[in-house]
Amino acid sequence: MRADAITVKDLKIVYRSLQSQSIKKSLFKAKKSKRGNFEAIKGISFSIKEGEIVGIIGKNGSGKSTLLRALANIFAPDEGSIHIHEHTISLMAIGVGFQPSLTGRENIMLSGMLLGFEEEMIRKKMNEIIEFSELGSFIDVPVKNYSSGMHSKLAFSITSVLETDIMLVDEVLSVGDARFKKKSEEKMKSLIGDKHRTVVIVSHSISTLSKLCDKVIWMHEGEIKMYDETQKVLYEYLEFMGADEK
């Protein structure tokens, strides 16, 4: 029996923000702005086995990307816990973890070190990452000047070449030119082919999840509505979405 790669228990994540207030009100009233809380993740629990490929689907605002970023340790739980059981983990998402003022090359080094790789290993892989990214001379340009497609290429290249035990993927496969998209899909399939690697994919694409995933988590308003085999979940999700739109 395979061991757990990821264990989530009673996870809650709350966004806190100041309520908007007009300039006039702020000038003539001494009252402080009230804080508004939004519970993005509402006490969910689940586990993912080593080597499983799990998709996350749901409407916009359902908590999918928040959950993925919590798994990547970008967001800290307000309550509950996340355990990755001493595995290395990486997040493949547009613009996440990049320092805008640094060049693509410098961000490769920074990202690699944040993933836990030694400097010597990153330098050995540097040319392979740059070649795969197809960024050419832009690799020495600050990433604040990159398009979303260039961000996607760099993010994918770093994570796919510096392989980790757990890969978290947030819609990266749907971005970029057609040729790079095809290349990234082929690379992703080869990475997923490693039976020891665990992959979690957030996507709106039914076909992507259907082709790649063993199981799917259906998120709805910060809760898990269903977590089961891929085809079962996608069938129920499509039924729900069809009824919801009538």
mmCIF file of C-alpha atoms in Angstrom:
data_model
loop_
_atom_site.group_PDB
_atom_site.id
_atom_site.type_symbol
_atom_site.label_atom_id
_atom_site.label_comp_id
_atom_site.label_asym_id
_atom_site.label_seq_id
_atom_site.Cartn_x
_atom_site.Cartn_y
_atom_site.Cartn_z
ATOM 1 C CA MET A 1 0.000 0.000 0.000
ATOM 2 C CA ARG A 2 1.343 3.406 -0.976
ATOM 3 C CA ALA A 3 2.135 5.936 1.740
ATOM 4 C CA ASP A 4 0.583 9.403 1.893
ATOM 5 C CA ALA A 5 2.459 12.138 0.019
ATOM 6 C CA ILE A 6 0.115 14.923 1.200
ATOM 7 C CA THR A 7 -2.153 14.968 4.245
ATOM 8 C CA VAL A 8 -4.500 17.892 4.887
ATOM 9 C CA LYS A 9 -6.549 18.054 8.087
ATOM 10 C CA ASP A 10 -9.219 20.637 9.023
ATOM 11 C CA LEU A 11 -7.592 23.295 6.829
ATOM 12 C CA LYS A 12 -8.970 26.834 7.076
ATOM 13 C CA ILE A 13 -7.637 29.882 5.238
ATOM 14 C CA VAL A 14 -9.141 33.327 5.804
ATOM 15 C CA TYR A 15 -8.515 36.455 3.746
ATOM 16 C CA ARG A 16 -8.633 39.700 5.698
ATOM 17 C CA SER A 17 -9.072 43.100 4.052
ATOM 18 C CA LEU A 18 -10.088 46.619 4.958
ATOM 19 C CA GLN A 19 -13.516 47.567 3.718
ATOM 20 C CA SER A 20 -13.431 50.281 1.092
ATOM 21 C CA GLN A 21 -14.229 53.825 2.249
ATOM 22 C CA SER A 22 -14.518 57.076 0.345
ATOM 23 C CA ILE A 23 -11.868 59.787 0.712
ATOM 24 C CA LYS A 24 -14.518 62.202 2.003
ATOM 25 C CA LYS A 25 -15.553 59.813 4.764
ATOM 26 C CA SER A 26 -11.975 59.099 5.722
ATOM 27 C CA LEU A 27 -11.237 62.823 6.043
ATOM 28 C CA PHE A 28 -14.273 63.772 8.116
ATOM 29 C CA LYS A 29 -14.786 60.662 10.235
ATOM 30 C CA ALA A 30 -12.444 59.450 12.902
ATOM 31 C CA LYS A 31 -13.830 55.916 12.792
ATOM 32 C CA LYS A 32 -11.415 53.240 11.712
ATOM 33 C CA SER A 33 -12.212 51.130 8.681
ATOM 34 C CA LYS A 34 -13.706 47.771 9.568
ATOM 35 C CA ARG A 35 -12.020 44.590 8.562
ATOM 36 C CA GLY A 36 -13.892 42.162 6.367
ATOM 37 C CA ASN A 37 -13.042 38.456 6.586
ATOM 38 C CA PHE A 38 -13.547 35.975 3.765
ATOM 39 C CA GLU A 39 -13.135 32.280 4.510
ATOM 40 C CA ALA A 40 -11.553 30.937 1.317
ATOM 41 C CA ILE A 41 -11.001 27.389 2.634
ATOM 42 C CA LYS A 42 -13.516 26.083 5.177
ATOM 43 C CA GLY A 43 -12.026 23.288 7.242
ATOM 44 C CA ILE A 44 -11.283 20.661 4.567
ATOM 45 C CA SER A 45 -9.488 17.329 5.044
ATOM 46 C CA PHE A 46 -8.072 14.881 2.469
ATOM 47 C CA SER A 47 -4.991 12.855 1.613
ATOM 48 C CA ILE A 48 -3.105 12.074 -1.601
ATOM 49 C CA LYS A 49 -0.998 8.945 -2.032
ATOM 50 C CA GLU A 50 2.540 8.871 -3.418
ATOM 51 C CA GLY A 51 2.474 8.622 -7.199
ATOM 52 C CA GLU A 52 -1.151 9.752 -7.575
ATOM 53 C CA ILE A 53 -2.178 12.402 -10.086
ATOM 54 C CA VAL A 54 -5.004 14.448 -8.602
ATOM 55 C CA GLY A 55 -6.927 17.240 -10.308
ATOM 56 C CA ILE A 56 -8.737 20.122 -8.624
ATOM 57 C CA ILE A 57 -11.777 21.597 -10.355
ATOM 58 C CA GLY A 58 -14.468 24.122 -9.445
ATOM 59 C CA LYS A 59 -15.990 27.434 -10.381
ATOM 60 C CA ASN A 60 -13.963 30.659 -10.139
ATOM 61 C CA GLY A 61 -13.659 31.670 -6.489
ATOM 62 C CA SER A 62 -14.181 28.158 -5.166
ATOM 63 C CA GLY A 63 -10.767 28.043 -3.453
ATOM 64 C CA LYS A 64 -8.771 25.958 -5.972
ATOM 65 C CA SER A 65 -5.719 28.200 -6.347
ATOM 66 C CA THR A 66 -5.788 29.152 -2.664
ATOM 67 C CA LEU A 67 -5.579 25.459 -1.787
ATOM 68 C CA LEU A 68 -2.704 24.903 -4.221
ATOM 69 C CA ARG A 69 -0.746 27.827 -2.774
ATOM 70 C CA ALA A 70 -1.357 26.535 0.733
ATOM 71 C CA LEU A 71 0.053 23.151 -0.305
ATOM 72 C CA ALA A 72 3.099 25.012 -1.673
ATOM 73 C CA ASN A 73 3.523 26.806 1.687
ATOM 74 C CA ILE A 74 2.852 30.236 0.154
ATOM 75 C CA PHE A 75 -0.267 30.664 2.305
ATOM 76 C CA ALA A 76 -0.132 29.590 5.951
ATOM 77 C CA PRO A 77 -3.168 27.824 7.449
ATOM 78 C CA ASP A 78 -5.295 29.890 9.830
ATOM 79 C CA GLU A 79 -6.408 26.586 11.298
ATOM 80 C CA GLY A 80 -5.600 22.941 10.629
ATOM 81 C CA SER A 81 -2.481 21.413 9.140
ATOM 82 C CA ILE A 82 -0.729 20.368 5.915
ATOM 83 C CA HIS A 83 1.905 17.631 5.877
ATOM 84 C CA ILE A 84 4.016 16.704 2.836
ATOM 85 C CA HIS A 85 5.908 13.967 4.711
ATOM 86 C CA GLU A 86 9.482 15.119 3.958
ATOM 87 C CA HIS A 87 8.918 15.251 0.194
ATOM 88 C CA THR A 88 10.318 18.025 -2.006
ATOM 89 C CA ILE A 89 7.560 20.136 -3.554
ATOM 90 C CA SER A 90 7.294 22.733 -6.338
ATOM 91 C CA LEU A 91 4.562 25.021 -7.651
ATOM 92 C CA MET A 92 4.182 25.610 -11.380
ATOM 93 C CA ALA A 93 2.121 28.804 -11.713
ATOM 94 C CA ILE A 94 2.375 32.057 -13.631
ATOM 95 C CA GLY A 95 4.375 34.747 -11.854
ATOM 96 C CA VAL A 96 4.427 33.015 -8.471
ATOM 97 C CA GLY A 97 7.737 33.205 -6.619
ATOM 98 C CA PHE A 98 9.513 35.430 -9.164
ATOM 99 C CA GLN A 99 11.251 38.643 -8.089
ATOM 100 C CA PRO A 100 10.256 41.241 -10.734
ATOM 101 C CA SER A 101 13.477 43.239 -10.527
ATOM 102 C CA LEU A 102 15.678 40.168 -11.087
ATOM 103 C CA THR A 103 16.471 38.685 -14.492
ATOM 104 C CA GLY A 104 15.159 35.347 -15.666
ATOM 105 C CA ARG A 105 18.585 33.808 -15.046
ATOM 106 C CA GLU A 106 18.705 35.186 -11.495
ATOM 107 C CA ASN A 107 15.174 33.957 -10.846
ATOM 108 C CA ILE A 108 16.166 30.461 -11.964
ATOM 109 C CA MET A 109 18.863 30.460 -9.295
ATOM 110 C CA LEU A 110 16.535 31.916 -6.642
ATOM 111 C CA SER A 111 13.668 29.547 -7.469
ATOM 112 C CA GLY A 112 15.979 26.541 -7.445
ATOM 113 C CA MET A 113 17.369 27.424 -4.032
ATOM 114 C CA LEU A 114 13.844 27.970 -2.656
ATOM 115 C CA LEU A 115 12.989 24.478 -3.917
ATOM 116 C CA GLY A 116 15.862 23.151 -1.823
ATOM 117 C CA PHE A 117 18.425 22.455 -4.560
ATOM 118 C CA GLU A 118 22.143 23.101 -4.068
ATOM 119 C CA GLU A 119 23.681 25.980 -6.046
ATOM 120 C CA GLU A 120 25.992 23.588 -7.885
ATOM 121 C CA MET A 121 23.045 21.479 -9.092
ATOM 122 C CA ILE A 122 21.133 24.550 -10.299
ATOM 123 C CA ARG A 123 24.165 25.760 -12.263
ATOM 124 C CA LYS A 124 24.491 22.334 -13.897
ATOM 125 C CA LYS A 125 20.837 22.514 -14.982
ATOM 126 C CA MET A 126 20.887 26.226 -15.920
ATOM 127 C CA ASN A 127 21.534 25.818 -19.664
ATOM 128 C CA GLU A 128 18.928 23.066 -19.949
ATOM 129 C CA ILE A 129 16.322 25.305 -18.268
ATOM 130 C CA ILE A 130 17.159 28.270 -20.491
ATOM 131 C CA GLU A 131 17.099 26.163 -23.655
ATOM 132 C CA PHE A 132 13.740 24.619 -22.775
ATOM 133 C CA SER A 133 12.234 28.043 -21.964
ATOM 134 C CA GLU A 134 13.030 29.403 -25.448
ATOM 135 C CA LEU A 135 13.505 32.883 -23.924
ATOM 136 C CA GLY A 136 16.822 33.517 -25.696
ATOM 137 C CA SER A 137 18.362 36.884 -24.785
ATOM 138 C CA PHE A 138 15.330 37.725 -22.621
ATOM 139 C CA ILE A 139 16.753 35.385 -19.965
ATOM 140 C CA ASP A 140 18.967 38.330 -18.892
ATOM 141 C CA VAL A 141 16.079 40.830 -18.810
ATOM 142 C CA PRO A 142 14.182 41.600 -15.549
ATOM 143 C CA VAL A 143 11.034 39.434 -15.410
ATOM 144 C CA LYS A 144 8.879 42.534 -14.753
ATOM 145 C CA ASN A 145 9.195 43.090 -18.507
ATOM 146 C CA TYR A 146 7.984 39.579 -19.399
ATOM 147 C CA SER A 147 4.604 38.807 -20.947
ATOM 148 C CA SER A 148 2.343 36.251 -19.248
ATOM 149 C CA GLY A 149 3.454 33.707 -21.852
ATOM 150 C CA MET A 150 7.128 34.309 -21.018
ATOM 151 C CA HIS A 151 6.376 33.953 -17.293
ATOM 152 C CA SER A 152 4.655 30.657 -18.064
ATOM 153 C CA LYS A 153 7.582 29.357 -20.095
ATOM 154 C CA LEU A 154 10.104 30.218 -17.389
ATOM 155 C CA ALA A 155 7.961 28.776 -14.568
ATOM 156 C CA PHE A 156 7.355 25.551 -16.468
ATOM 157 C CA SER A 157 10.998 25.173 -17.464
ATOM 158 C CA ILE A 158 12.318 25.615 -13.925
ATOM 159 C CA THR A 159 9.873 23.168 -12.369
ATOM 160 C CA SER A 160 10.090 20.552 -15.110
ATOM 161 C CA VAL A 161 13.898 20.471 -15.264
ATOM 162 C CA LEU A 162 14.477 20.728 -11.485
ATOM 163 C CA GLU A 163 12.303 17.718 -10.722
ATOM 164 C CA THR A 164 10.707 17.424 -7.259
ATOM 165 C CA ASP A 165 8.774 14.608 -5.547
ATOM 166 C CA ILE A 166 5.510 16.582 -5.628
ATOM 167 C CA MET A 167 4.508 18.898 -8.477
ATOM 168 C CA LEU A 168 1.690 21.429 -8.100
ATOM 169 C CA VAL A 169 0.404 22.782 -11.429
ATOM 170 C CA ASP A 170 -1.928 25.783 -11.769
ATOM 171 C CA GLU A 171 -3.319 26.136 -15.321
ATOM 172 C CA VAL A 172 0.192 26.475 -16.812
ATOM 173 C CA LEU A 173 -0.556 24.030 -19.627
ATOM 174 C CA SER A 174 -3.256 26.340 -21.013
ATOM 175 C CA VAL A 175 -0.919 29.326 -21.512
ATOM 176 C CA GLY A 176 1.673 30.057 -24.191
ATOM 177 C CA ASP A 177 1.945 29.629 -27.937
ATOM 178 C CA ALA A 178 0.703 26.420 -29.560
ATOM 179 C CA ARG A 179 4.168 24.952 -30.150
ATOM 180 C CA PHE A 180 5.353 25.509 -26.568
ATOM 181 C CA LYS A 181 2.038 24.210 -25.246
ATOM 182 C CA LYS A 182 2.535 20.963 -27.161
ATOM 183 C CA LYS A 183 6.123 20.678 -25.921
ATOM 184 C CA SER A 184 5.095 21.345 -22.316
ATOM 185 C CA GLU A 185 2.303 18.758 -22.518
ATOM 186 C CA GLU A 186 4.794 16.150 -23.753
ATOM 187 C CA LYS A 187 7.219 17.069 -20.970
ATOM 188 C CA MET A 188 4.423 16.909 -18.403
ATOM 189 C CA LYS A 189 3.440 13.430 -19.581
ATOM 190 C CA SER A 190 7.026 12.239 -19.167
ATOM 191 C CA LEU A 191 7.186 13.711 -15.647
ATOM 192 C CA ILE A 192 3.853 12.161 -14.716
ATOM 193 C CA GLY A 193 5.092 8.845 -16.087
ATOM 194 C CA ASP A 194 7.333 8.518 -13.024
ATOM 195 C CA LYS A 195 5.220 6.352 -10.711
ATOM 196 C CA HIS A 196 6.954 7.832 -7.645
ATOM 197 C CA ARG A 197 6.052 11.447 -8.475
ATOM 198 C CA THR A 198 2.863 12.962 -7.049
ATOM 199 C CA VAL A 199 1.099 15.622 -9.139
ATOM 200 C CA VAL A 200 -1.744 18.006 -8.235
ATOM 201 C CA ILE A 201 -3.284 19.940 -11.150
ATOM 202 C CA VAL A 202 -5.722 22.860 -10.920
ATOM 203 C CA SER A 203 -7.579 23.229 -14.209
ATOM 204 C CA HIS A 204 -10.899 24.188 -15.791
ATOM 205 C CA SER A 205 -10.134 21.829 -18.668
ATOM 206 C CA ILE A 206 -12.269 18.698 -18.491
ATOM 207 C CA SER A 207 -10.188 17.024 -21.204
ATOM 208 C CA THR A 208 -6.877 17.727 -19.405
ATOM 209 C CA LEU A 209 -8.131 16.317 -16.112
ATOM 210 C CA SER A 210 -9.800 13.378 -17.854
ATOM 211 C CA LYS A 211 -6.585 12.428 -19.687
ATOM 212 C CA LEU A 212 -4.096 12.936 -16.863
ATOM 213 C CA CYS A 213 -5.707 12.385 -13.469
ATOM 214 C CA ASP A 214 -6.392 9.326 -11.310
ATOM 215 C CA LYS A 215 -8.718 11.276 -9.018
ATOM 216 C CA VAL A 216 -10.302 14.739 -8.878
ATOM 217 C CA ILE A 217 -11.156 17.049 -5.977
ATOM 218 C CA TRP A 218 -14.228 19.196 -6.699
ATOM 219 C CA MET A 219 -14.021 22.459 -4.742
ATOM 220 C CA HIS A 220 -17.175 24.516 -4.185
ATOM 221 C CA GLU A 221 -17.326 27.688 -2.076
ATOM 222 C CA GLY A 222 -14.271 26.723 -0.061
ATOM 223 C CA GLU A 223 -15.359 23.156 0.644
ATOM 224 C CA ILE A 224 -14.788 19.763 -0.959
ATOM 225 C CA LYS A 225 -18.016 18.787 -2.669
ATOM 226 C CA MET A 226 -16.618 15.498 -3.990
ATOM 227 C CA TYR A 227 -13.295 13.616 -4.070
ATOM 228 C CA ASP A 228 -13.288 10.393 -6.076
ATOM 229 C CA GLU A 229 -12.180 8.735 -9.293
ATOM 230 C CA THR A 230 -11.819 11.204 -12.166
ATOM 231 C CA GLN A 231 -14.729 10.190 -14.390
ATOM 232 C CA LYS A 232 -17.189 9.991 -11.470
ATOM 233 C CA VAL A 233 -16.333 13.486 -10.276
ATOM 234 C CA LEU A 234 -16.283 15.077 -13.734
ATOM 235 C CA TYR A 235 -19.686 13.565 -14.565
ATOM 236 C CA GLU A 236 -21.243 14.975 -11.369
ATOM 237 C CA TYR A 237 -19.485 18.319 -11.857
ATOM 238 C CA LEU A 238 -20.786 18.734 -15.420
ATOM 239 C CA GLU A 239 -24.293 17.752 -14.282
ATOM 240 C CA PHE A 240 -24.103 20.334 -11.508
ATOM 241 C CA MET A 241 -22.749 23.070 -13.758
ATOM 242 C CA GLY A 242 -25.442 22.389 -16.361
ATOM 243 C CA ALA A 243 -28.193 22.617 -13.755
ATOM 244 C CA ASP A 244 -26.580 25.672 -12.177
ATOM 245 C CA GLU A 245 -26.607 27.559 -15.479
ATOM 246 C CA LYS A 246 -30.318 26.918 -16.207
#
